[in-house]
Amino acid sequence: MFNAIIRSAVLISVLSLFGGCGNSTGDTDSERADSLLLQAKQFFSVGNDSMSLVMLDSLDHSAAKAINQRKEARLLRPQVVERMAMTRLSEADSMMVVNQIKGEHLRNELEFVSGTGVEGYYVGRGTRSVDVRSVAGLHSRVSPDYHFYLIASSPQPIGSVSVELISGNESVRSVPVGFDGERNTRNSACETITFTEAESHPIGEFVARHANDPIKIIFIGESGRNASMDLNDIQKKAILSTFGLIDAVNADRYYRLEKDRLTRQVEIARKQLANVAAKE
């Protein structure tokens, strides 16, 4: 996306340059096309494919009557596109490998808890036996199909409906979850709130961003009462491991989609090159 914005800005500048001085200098379509085609070839020869495409785009827009140069440009364009896609494909491959190593490391930081009457879930290693109904704080979970969610357990009976995390001058607050006996449960021993993946994600991001900083949890009650505690190291590590795994899983999905897109782009560029070469 960033490269596309830069290319568009440069293209506008090139078009403005030729459009603003063409009549005064006597430039013709052919002369402009010769200059732009030469620059496109030069950029291509030094491996600057993005700028090569900018020059070819400019040629298309500003030299409509330069038939010969446009034919030559049509032969160069798929070569540029193919090499650019191949470069990005190689980068995506490398990033995928790094991400997979990260994911495997994080999987080793988790352990699976078999559910009783419900599906199981992954937790941070060493927290498998923790009962969220008796241990206050933030407890992280990952479902078998890789969805991240959090359970907040208030240290006091305040009728809690949401939580706020504070670290330094930054904070994040969850959406309120009213008492319903399911996601928000209360009894004489504890109060727990189970947040959905969408509700948990901003909190996970916040903890990841402040991995090395103290974090305070504020439990917010529906009647204005609050309770607070520090996020302890065990719970923080568990959140970092579970949220990090989900981040790696999502990144892997992105890289796979990107590789598919780039592979199709390479195939299209090669077909275009073959078609153009056959017509020349």
PDB file of C-alpha atoms in Angstrom:
ATOM      1  CA  MET A   1       0.000   0.000   0.000  1.00  0.00           C
ATOM      2  CA  PHE A   2       2.792   2.436   0.943  1.00  0.00           C
ATOM      3  CA  ASN A   3       4.667   1.696  -2.313  1.00  0.00           C
ATOM      4  CA  ALA A   4       1.483   2.280  -4.290  1.00  0.00           C
ATOM      5  CA  ILE A   5       1.014   5.691  -2.648  1.00  0.00           C
ATOM      6  CA  ILE A   6       4.623   6.662  -3.379  1.00  0.00           C
ATOM      7  CA  ARG A   7       4.286   5.503  -7.006  1.00  0.00           C
ATOM      8  CA  SER A   8       1.097   7.550  -7.432  1.00  0.00           C
ATOM      9  CA  ALA A   9       2.727  10.655  -5.978  1.00  0.00           C
ATOM     10  CA  VAL A  10       5.782  10.305  -8.213  1.00  0.00           C
ATOM     11  CA  LEU A  11       3.584   9.657 -11.250  1.00  0.00           C
ATOM     12  CA  ILE A  12       1.603  12.838 -10.582  1.00  0.00           C
ATOM     13  CA  SER A  13       4.860  14.785 -10.275  1.00  0.00           C
ATOM     14  CA  VAL A  14       6.184  13.350 -13.553  1.00  0.00           C
ATOM     15  CA  LEU A  15       2.940  14.110 -15.376  1.00  0.00           C
ATOM     16  CA  SER A  16       2.874  17.629 -13.971  1.00  0.00           C
ATOM     17  CA  LEU A  17       6.453  18.194 -15.111  1.00  0.00           C
ATOM     18  CA  PHE A  18       5.807  17.088 -18.693  1.00  0.00           C
ATOM     19  CA  GLY A  19       2.360  18.651 -18.852  1.00  0.00           C
ATOM     20  CA  GLY A  20       3.570  22.001 -17.575  1.00  0.00           C
ATOM     21  CA  CYS A  21       6.549  22.460 -19.874  1.00  0.00           C
ATOM     22  CA  GLY A  22       5.695  20.365 -22.931  1.00  0.00           C
ATOM     23  CA  ASN A  23       4.345  23.177 -25.087  1.00  0.00           C
ATOM     24  CA  SER A  24       6.987  25.698 -24.108  1.00  0.00           C
ATOM     25  CA  THR A  25       9.915  23.413 -24.950  1.00  0.00           C
ATOM     26  CA  GLY A  26       8.418  21.849 -28.035  1.00  0.00           C
ATOM     27  CA  ASP A  27       8.464  18.332 -26.560  1.00  0.00           C
ATOM     28  CA  THR A  28       6.556  15.825 -28.650  1.00  0.00           C
ATOM     29  CA  ASP A  29       4.885  12.596 -27.567  1.00  0.00           C
ATOM     30  CA  SER A  30       7.769  10.703 -29.136  1.00  0.00           C
ATOM     31  CA  GLU A  31      10.433  12.690 -27.289  1.00  0.00           C
ATOM     32  CA  ARG A  32       8.643  12.356 -23.961  1.00  0.00           C
ATOM     33  CA  ALA A  33       8.144   8.634 -24.568  1.00  0.00           C
ATOM     34  CA  ASP A  34      11.830   8.148 -25.449  1.00  0.00           C
ATOM     35  CA  SER A  35      12.870   9.841 -22.211  1.00  0.00           C
ATOM     36  CA  LEU A  36      10.412   7.934 -20.035  1.00  0.00           C
ATOM     37  CA  LEU A  37      11.187   4.600 -21.671  1.00  0.00           C
ATOM     38  CA  LEU A  38      14.914   5.160 -21.211  1.00  0.00           C
ATOM     39  CA  GLN A  39      14.388   5.956 -17.526  1.00  0.00           C
ATOM     40  CA  ALA A  40      12.168   2.896 -17.106  1.00  0.00           C
ATOM     41  CA  LYS A  41      14.910   0.704 -18.584  1.00  0.00           C
ATOM     42  CA  GLN A  42      17.570   2.322 -16.434  1.00  0.00           C
ATOM     43  CA  PHE A  43      15.580   1.848 -13.234  1.00  0.00           C
ATOM     44  CA  PHE A  44      14.881  -1.760 -14.238  1.00  0.00           C
ATOM     45  CA  SER A  45      18.556  -2.424 -14.910  1.00  0.00           C
ATOM     46  CA  VAL A  46      19.525  -1.345 -11.386  1.00  0.00           C
ATOM     47  CA  GLY A  47      16.677  -3.291  -9.752  1.00  0.00           C
ATOM     48  CA  ASN A  48      14.406  -0.346  -8.925  1.00  0.00           C
ATOM     49  CA  ASP A  49      11.213  -1.953 -10.168  1.00  0.00           C
ATOM     50  CA  SER A  50       8.844   0.466  -8.430  1.00  0.00           C
ATOM     51  CA  MET A  51      10.323   3.500 -10.185  1.00  0.00           C
ATOM     52  CA  SER A  52      10.478   1.594 -13.454  1.00  0.00           C
ATOM     53  CA  LEU A  53       6.714   1.071 -13.225  1.00  0.00           C
ATOM     54  CA  VAL A  54       6.232   4.758 -12.417  1.00  0.00           C
ATOM     55  CA  MET A  55       8.002   5.680 -15.648  1.00  0.00           C
ATOM     56  CA  LEU A  56       5.963   3.161 -17.642  1.00  0.00           C
ATOM     57  CA  ASP A  57       2.719   4.451 -16.111  1.00  0.00           C
ATOM     58  CA  SER A  58       3.748   7.996 -16.969  1.00  0.00           C
ATOM     59  CA  LEU A  59       4.502   6.949 -20.541  1.00  0.00           C
ATOM     60  CA  ASP A  60       1.008   5.454 -20.834  1.00  0.00           C
ATOM     61  CA  HIS A  61      -0.627   8.635 -19.543  1.00  0.00           C
ATOM     62  CA  SER A  62       1.434  11.331 -21.230  1.00  0.00           C
ATOM     63  CA  ALA A  63       2.498   9.907 -24.607  1.00  0.00           C
ATOM     64  CA  ALA A  64      -0.609   8.389 -26.145  1.00  0.00           C
ATOM     65  CA  LYS A  65       0.601   8.847 -29.735  1.00  0.00           C
ATOM     66  CA  ALA A  66       4.057   7.302 -29.280  1.00  0.00           C
ATOM     67  CA  ILE A  67       3.085   3.928 -30.772  1.00  0.00           C
ATOM     68  CA  ASN A  68       6.541   2.371 -31.051  1.00  0.00           C
ATOM     69  CA  GLN A  69       7.633   3.311 -27.558  1.00  0.00           C
ATOM     70  CA  ARG A  70       4.344   2.094 -26.073  1.00  0.00           C
ATOM     71  CA  LYS A  71       4.835  -1.271 -27.800  1.00  0.00           C
ATOM     72  CA  GLU A  72       8.277  -1.554 -26.266  1.00  0.00           C
ATOM     73  CA  ALA A  73       6.878  -0.505 -22.893  1.00  0.00           C
ATOM     74  CA  ARG A  74       4.243  -3.243 -23.093  1.00  0.00           C
ATOM     75  CA  LEU A  75       7.060  -5.764 -23.442  1.00  0.00           C
ATOM     76  CA  LEU A  76       8.996  -4.323 -20.500  1.00  0.00           C
ATOM     77  CA  ARG A  77       6.062  -3.953 -18.095  1.00  0.00           C
ATOM     78  CA  PRO A  78       5.366  -7.670 -17.456  1.00  0.00           C
ATOM     79  CA  GLN A  79       9.098  -8.235 -16.889  1.00  0.00           C
ATOM     80  CA  VAL A  80       9.083  -5.527 -14.227  1.00  0.00           C
ATOM     81  CA  VAL A  81       5.898  -6.826 -12.615  1.00  0.00           C
ATOM     82  CA  GLU A  82       7.176 -10.402 -12.633  1.00  0.00           C
ATOM     83  CA  ARG A  83      10.470  -9.547 -10.973  1.00  0.00           C
ATOM     84  CA  MET A  84       8.792  -7.303  -8.411  1.00  0.00           C
ATOM     85  CA  ALA A  85       6.327 -10.060  -7.517  1.00  0.00           C
ATOM     86  CA  MET A  86       9.124 -12.636  -7.317  1.00  0.00           C
ATOM     87  CA  THR A  87      11.081 -10.379  -4.952  1.00  0.00           C
ATOM     88  CA  ARG A  88       8.066  -9.912  -2.696  1.00  0.00           C
ATOM     89  CA  LEU A  89       7.305 -13.615  -2.897  1.00  0.00           C
ATOM     90  CA  SER A  90      10.801 -14.368  -1.627  1.00  0.00           C
ATOM     91  CA  GLU A  91      10.343 -11.844   1.185  1.00  0.00           C
ATOM     92  CA  ALA A  92       6.989 -13.393   2.131  1.00  0.00           C
ATOM     93  CA  ASP A  93       8.636 -16.842   2.204  1.00  0.00           C
ATOM     94  CA  SER A  94      11.343 -15.595   4.548  1.00  0.00           C
ATOM     95  CA  MET A  95       8.865 -13.828   6.822  1.00  0.00           C
ATOM     96  CA  MET A  96       6.686 -16.948   6.927  1.00  0.00           C
ATOM     97  CA  VAL A  97       9.618 -19.094   8.059  1.00  0.00           C
ATOM     98  CA  VAL A  98      10.510 -16.623  10.821  1.00  0.00           C
ATOM     99  CA  ASN A  99       6.871 -16.440  11.890  1.00  0.00           C
ATOM    100  CA  GLN A 100       6.531 -20.239  11.954  1.00  0.00           C
ATOM    101  CA  ILE A 101       9.574 -20.514  14.230  1.00  0.00           C
ATOM    102  CA  LYS A 102       7.981 -17.917  16.513  1.00  0.00           C
ATOM    103  CA  GLY A 103       4.692 -19.816  16.481  1.00  0.00           C
ATOM    104  CA  GLU A 104       6.340 -23.130  17.359  1.00  0.00           C
ATOM    105  CA  HIS A 105       8.182 -21.488  20.254  1.00  0.00           C
ATOM    106  CA  LEU A 106       4.926 -20.013  21.580  1.00  0.00           C
ATOM    107  CA  ARG A 107       3.074 -23.336  21.238  1.00  0.00           C
ATOM    108  CA  ASN A 108       5.688 -24.843  23.529  1.00  0.00           C
ATOM    109  CA  GLU A 109       4.782 -22.157  26.072  1.00  0.00           C
ATOM    110  CA  LEU A 110       1.189 -23.429  26.247  1.00  0.00           C
ATOM    111  CA  GLU A 111      -0.565 -26.530  27.532  1.00  0.00           C
ATOM    112  CA  PHE A 112      -3.998 -27.948  26.736  1.00  0.00           C
ATOM    113  CA  VAL A 113      -6.807 -28.261  29.251  1.00  0.00           C
ATOM    114  CA  SER A 114      -9.492 -30.802  28.405  1.00  0.00           C
ATOM    115  CA  GLY A 115     -12.989 -29.454  28.933  1.00  0.00           C
ATOM    116  CA  THR A 116     -15.687 -31.192  30.949  1.00  0.00           C
ATOM    117  CA  GLY A 117     -18.810 -31.031  28.815  1.00  0.00           C
ATOM    118  CA  VAL A 118     -17.287 -28.175  26.804  1.00  0.00           C
ATOM    119  CA  GLU A 119     -14.421 -27.852  24.364  1.00  0.00           C
ATOM    120  CA  GLY A 120     -10.941 -27.676  25.789  1.00  0.00           C
ATOM    121  CA  TYR A 121      -8.581 -24.729  25.595  1.00  0.00           C
ATOM    122  CA  TYR A 122      -4.929 -23.757  25.772  1.00  0.00           C
ATOM    123  CA  VAL A 123      -3.440 -21.842  28.695  1.00  0.00           C
ATOM    124  CA  GLY A 124      -0.004 -20.583  29.601  1.00  0.00           C
ATOM    125  CA  ARG A 125       2.323 -23.328  30.778  1.00  0.00           C
ATOM    126  CA  GLY A 126       2.134 -23.656  34.542  1.00  0.00           C
ATOM    127  CA  THR A 127      -1.399 -22.219  34.847  1.00  0.00           C
ATOM    128  CA  ARG A 128      -3.335 -25.347  33.921  1.00  0.00           C
ATOM    129  CA  SER A 129      -4.546 -26.003  37.458  1.00  0.00           C
ATOM    130  CA  VAL A 130      -5.524 -22.393  38.184  1.00  0.00           C
ATOM    131  CA  ASP A 131      -9.216 -22.019  39.086  1.00  0.00           C
ATOM    132  CA  VAL A 132     -10.456 -18.664  37.748  1.00  0.00           C
ATOM    133  CA  ARG A 133     -13.221 -18.704  40.361  1.00  0.00           C
ATOM    134  CA  SER A 134     -10.742 -18.498  43.206  1.00  0.00           C
ATOM    135  CA  VAL A 135      -7.733 -16.668  41.729  1.00  0.00           C
ATOM    136  CA  ALA A 136      -8.225 -12.970  40.973  1.00  0.00           C
ATOM    137  CA  GLY A 137      -6.765 -11.319  37.886  1.00  0.00           C
ATOM    138  CA  LEU A 138      -6.789 -11.820  34.116  1.00  0.00           C
ATOM    139  CA  HIS A 139      -6.752 -15.366  32.778  1.00  0.00           C
ATOM    140  CA  SER A 140      -6.005 -15.960  29.096  1.00  0.00           C
ATOM    141  CA  ARG A 141      -7.326 -18.747  26.897  1.00  0.00           C
ATOM    142  CA  VAL A 142      -6.930 -19.967  23.320  1.00  0.00           C
ATOM    143  CA  SER A 143      -9.653 -22.163  21.835  1.00  0.00           C
ATOM    144  CA  PRO A 144      -8.743 -25.274  19.779  1.00  0.00           C
ATOM    145  CA  ASP A 145      -9.520 -23.326  16.592  1.00  0.00           C
ATOM    146  CA  TYR A 146      -7.187 -20.518  17.697  1.00  0.00           C
ATOM    147  CA  HIS A 147      -9.379 -17.783  19.140  1.00  0.00           C
ATOM    148  CA  PHE A 148      -7.971 -15.693  21.979  1.00  0.00           C
ATOM    149  CA  TYR A 149     -10.135 -14.673  24.917  1.00  0.00           C
ATOM    150  CA  LEU A 150      -9.782 -13.461  28.504  1.00  0.00           C
ATOM    151  CA  ILE A 151     -11.546 -14.139  31.782  1.00  0.00           C
ATOM    152  CA  ALA A 152     -11.441 -11.426  34.451  1.00  0.00           C
ATOM    153  CA  SER A 153     -11.851 -12.460  38.094  1.00  0.00           C
ATOM    154  CA  SER A 154     -12.482  -9.613  40.518  1.00  0.00           C
ATOM    155  CA  PRO A 155     -10.607  -9.656  43.847  1.00  0.00           C
ATOM    156  CA  GLN A 156     -13.692  -8.207  45.590  1.00  0.00           C
ATOM    157  CA  PRO A 157     -17.489  -8.541  45.201  1.00  0.00           C
ATOM    158  CA  ILE A 158     -18.257  -5.219  43.520  1.00  0.00           C
ATOM    159  CA  GLY A 159     -20.712  -6.264  40.805  1.00  0.00           C
ATOM    160  CA  SER A 160     -17.981  -5.913  38.174  1.00  0.00           C
ATOM    161  CA  VAL A 161     -18.951  -5.306  34.544  1.00  0.00           C
ATOM    162  CA  SER A 162     -15.642  -4.291  32.911  1.00  0.00           C
ATOM    163  CA  VAL A 163     -11.920  -3.889  33.467  1.00  0.00           C
ATOM    164  CA  GLU A 164      -9.376  -1.184  32.767  1.00  0.00           C
ATOM    165  CA  LEU A 165      -5.633  -1.737  32.415  1.00  0.00           C
ATOM    166  CA  ILE A 166      -3.229   1.069  33.227  1.00  0.00           C
ATOM    167  CA  SER A 167       0.503   1.292  32.549  1.00  0.00           C
ATOM    168  CA  GLY A 168       2.261   4.634  32.852  1.00  0.00           C
ATOM    169  CA  ASN A 169       0.188   7.246  31.038  1.00  0.00           C
ATOM    170  CA  GLU A 170      -1.612   4.695  28.864  1.00  0.00           C
ATOM    171  CA  SER A 171      -4.753   2.714  29.533  1.00  0.00           C
ATOM    172  CA  VAL A 172      -7.298   0.482  27.844  1.00  0.00           C
ATOM    173  CA  ARG A 173     -10.833  -0.329  28.985  1.00  0.00           C
ATOM    174  CA  SER A 174     -13.035  -3.237  28.010  1.00  0.00           C
ATOM    175  CA  VAL A 175     -16.637  -2.858  26.931  1.00  0.00           C
ATOM    176  CA  PRO A 176     -19.146  -3.438  29.763  1.00  0.00           C
ATOM    177  CA  VAL A 177     -20.584  -6.933  30.082  1.00  0.00           C
ATOM    178  CA  GLY A 178     -23.725  -6.897  32.169  1.00  0.00           C
ATOM    179  CA  PHE A 179     -24.577  -9.628  34.644  1.00  0.00           C
ATOM    180  CA  ASP A 180     -26.293 -12.502  32.799  1.00  0.00           C
ATOM    181  CA  GLY A 181     -25.224 -15.602  34.696  1.00  0.00           C
ATOM    182  CA  GLU A 182     -23.219 -16.823  31.684  1.00  0.00           C
ATOM    183  CA  ARG A 183     -20.516 -14.432  30.484  1.00  0.00           C
ATOM    184  CA  ASN A 184     -20.814 -12.429  33.681  1.00  0.00           C
ATOM    185  CA  THR A 185     -21.269 -14.697  36.696  1.00  0.00           C
ATOM    186  CA  ARG A 186     -21.451 -13.888  40.385  1.00  0.00           C
ATOM    187  CA  ASN A 187     -21.722 -15.837  43.590  1.00  0.00           C
ATOM    188  CA  SER A 188     -20.592 -15.457  47.164  1.00  0.00           C
ATOM    189  CA  ALA A 189     -17.110 -16.703  46.290  1.00  0.00           C
ATOM    190  CA  CYS A 190     -16.250 -14.857  43.084  1.00  0.00           C
ATOM    191  CA  GLU A 191     -17.198 -12.709  40.111  1.00  0.00           C
ATOM    192  CA  THR A 192     -15.954 -13.551  36.631  1.00  0.00           C
ATOM    193  CA  ILE A 193     -16.374 -11.909  33.228  1.00  0.00           C
ATOM    194  CA  THR A 194     -15.599 -13.813  30.042  1.00  0.00           C
ATOM    195  CA  PHE A 195     -14.718 -11.471  27.183  1.00  0.00           C
ATOM    196  CA  THR A 196     -15.164 -12.375  23.532  1.00  0.00           C
ATOM    197  CA  GLU A 197     -12.212 -12.459  21.149  1.00  0.00           C
ATOM    198  CA  ALA A 198     -13.062  -8.992  19.793  1.00  0.00           C
ATOM    199  CA  GLU A 199     -13.346  -7.615  23.336  1.00  0.00           C
ATOM    200  CA  SER A 200     -10.142  -9.331  24.462  1.00  0.00           C
ATOM    201  CA  HIS A 201      -7.935  -8.309  21.520  1.00  0.00           C
ATOM    202  CA  PRO A 202      -7.327  -4.643  22.579  1.00  0.00           C
ATOM    203  CA  ILE A 203      -6.398  -5.843  26.070  1.00  0.00           C
ATOM    204  CA  GLY A 204      -4.001  -8.436  24.660  1.00  0.00           C
ATOM    205  CA  GLU A 205      -2.403  -5.769  22.467  1.00  0.00           C
ATOM    206  CA  PHE A 206      -2.013  -3.478  25.468  1.00  0.00           C
ATOM    207  CA  VAL A 207      -0.291  -6.165  27.546  1.00  0.00           C
ATOM    208  CA  ALA A 208       2.010  -7.010  24.620  1.00  0.00           C
ATOM    209  CA  ARG A 209       2.907  -3.339  24.222  1.00  0.00           C
ATOM    210  CA  HIS A 210       3.720  -3.068  27.926  1.00  0.00           C
ATOM    211  CA  ALA A 211       5.339  -6.466  28.309  1.00  0.00           C
ATOM    212  CA  ASN A 212       8.212  -4.997  30.342  1.00  0.00           C
ATOM    213  CA  ASP A 213       6.159  -2.469  32.323  1.00  0.00           C
ATOM    214  CA  PRO A 214       4.059  -2.765  35.495  1.00  0.00           C
ATOM    215  CA  ILE A 215       0.334  -3.048  34.680  1.00  0.00           C
ATOM    216  CA  LYS A 216      -2.523  -2.309  37.068  1.00  0.00           C
ATOM    217  CA  ILE A 217      -5.976  -3.857  36.631  1.00  0.00           C
ATOM    218  CA  ILE A 218      -9.006  -1.849  37.672  1.00  0.00           C
ATOM    219  CA  PHE A 219     -12.224  -3.858  38.063  1.00  0.00           C
ATOM    220  CA  ILE A 220     -15.172  -1.553  37.461  1.00  0.00           C
ATOM    221  CA  GLY A 221     -18.480  -2.265  39.191  1.00  0.00           C
ATOM    222  CA  GLU A 222     -21.914  -1.320  37.907  1.00  0.00           C
ATOM    223  CA  SER A 223     -22.678   0.724  41.043  1.00  0.00           C
ATOM    224  CA  GLY A 224     -19.487   2.788  40.826  1.00  0.00           C
ATOM    225  CA  ARG A 225     -17.447   0.578  43.125  1.00  0.00           C
ATOM    226  CA  ASN A 226     -13.965  -0.365  41.934  1.00  0.00           C
ATOM    227  CA  ALA A 227     -11.302  -2.861  42.918  1.00  0.00           C
ATOM    228  CA  SER A 228      -7.698  -2.952  41.775  1.00  0.00           C
ATOM    229  CA  MET A 229      -4.681  -5.220  41.700  1.00  0.00           C
ATOM    230  CA  ASP A 230      -1.402  -5.561  39.840  1.00  0.00           C
ATOM    231  CA  LEU A 231      -1.208  -7.943  36.896  1.00  0.00           C
ATOM    232  CA  ASN A 232       1.217 -10.523  38.220  1.00  0.00           C
ATOM    233  CA  ASP A 233       4.097 -11.940  36.199  1.00  0.00           C
ATOM    234  CA  ILE A 234       2.533 -15.400  35.769  1.00  0.00           C
ATOM    235  CA  GLN A 235      -0.685 -14.018  34.293  1.00  0.00           C
ATOM    236  CA  LYS A 236       1.207 -11.516  32.164  1.00  0.00           C
ATOM    237  CA  LYS A 237       3.437 -14.225  30.711  1.00  0.00           C
ATOM    238  CA  ALA A 238       0.397 -16.382  29.962  1.00  0.00           C
ATOM    239  CA  ILE A 239      -1.310 -13.505  28.145  1.00  0.00           C
ATOM    240  CA  LEU A 240       1.850 -12.782  26.161  1.00  0.00           C
ATOM    241  CA  SER A 241       2.160 -16.436  25.129  1.00  0.00           C
ATOM    242  CA  THR A 242      -1.491 -16.956  24.173  1.00  0.00           C
ATOM    243  CA  PHE A 243      -1.928 -13.599  22.450  1.00  0.00           C
ATOM    244  CA  GLY A 244       1.448 -13.996  20.740  1.00  0.00           C
ATOM    245  CA  LEU A 245       0.412 -17.377  19.355  1.00  0.00           C
ATOM    246  CA  ILE A 246      -2.784 -15.918  17.896  1.00  0.00           C
ATOM    247  CA  ASP A 247      -0.757 -13.081  16.378  1.00  0.00           C
ATOM    248  CA  ALA A 248       1.556 -15.674  14.770  1.00  0.00           C
ATOM    249  CA  VAL A 249      -1.405 -17.722  13.501  1.00  0.00           C
ATOM    250  CA  ASN A 250      -3.008 -14.630  11.939  1.00  0.00           C
ATOM    251  CA  ALA A 251       0.314 -13.608  10.409  1.00  0.00           C
ATOM    252  CA  ASP A 252       0.699 -17.085   8.906  1.00  0.00           C
ATOM    253  CA  ARG A 253      -2.743 -16.771   7.302  1.00  0.00           C
ATOM    254  CA  TYR A 254      -1.781 -13.375   5.891  1.00  0.00           C
ATOM    255  CA  TYR A 255       1.521 -14.630   4.441  1.00  0.00           C
ATOM    256  CA  ARG A 256      -0.228 -17.591   2.809  1.00  0.00           C
ATOM    257  CA  LEU A 257      -2.798 -15.306   1.191  1.00  0.00           C
ATOM    258  CA  GLU A 258      -0.057 -12.923   0.108  1.00  0.00           C
ATOM    259  CA  LYS A 259       1.948 -15.774  -1.415  1.00  0.00           C
ATOM    260  CA  ASP A 260      -1.126 -16.925  -3.355  1.00  0.00           C
ATOM    261  CA  ARG A 261      -1.726 -13.387  -4.606  1.00  0.00           C
ATOM    262  CA  LEU A 262       1.884 -12.888  -5.658  1.00  0.00           C
ATOM    263  CA  THR A 263       2.045 -16.322  -7.312  1.00  0.00           C
ATOM    264  CA  ARG A 264      -1.005 -15.415  -9.414  1.00  0.00           C
ATOM    265  CA  GLN A 265       0.601 -12.082 -10.230  1.00  0.00           C
ATOM    266  CA  VAL A 266       3.732 -13.839 -11.483  1.00  0.00           C
ATOM    267  CA  GLU A 267       1.648 -16.203 -13.627  1.00  0.00           C
ATOM    268  CA  ILE A 268      -0.334 -13.326 -15.137  1.00  0.00           C
ATOM    269  CA  ALA A 269       2.844 -11.338 -15.870  1.00  0.00           C
ATOM    270  CA  ARG A 270       4.415 -14.333 -17.623  1.00  0.00           C
ATOM    271  CA  LYS A 271       1.293 -14.890 -19.721  1.00  0.00           C
ATOM    272  CA  GLN A 272       1.221 -11.209 -20.668  1.00  0.00           C
ATOM    273  CA  LEU A 273       4.912 -11.318 -21.606  1.00  0.00           C
ATOM    274  CA  ALA A 274       4.357 -14.393 -23.772  1.00  0.00           C
ATOM    275  CA  ASN A 275       1.316 -12.813 -25.468  1.00  0.00           C
ATOM    276  CA  VAL A 276       3.091  -9.519 -26.149  1.00  0.00           C
ATOM    277  CA  ALA A 277       6.215 -11.286 -27.444  1.00  0.00           C
ATOM    278  CA  ALA A 278       4.109 -13.446 -29.772  1.00  0.00           C
ATOM    279  CA  LYS A 279       2.469 -10.370 -31.301  1.00  0.00           C
ATOM    280  CA  GLU A 280       5.701  -8.479 -31.864  1.00  0.00           C
TER     281      GLU A 280
END
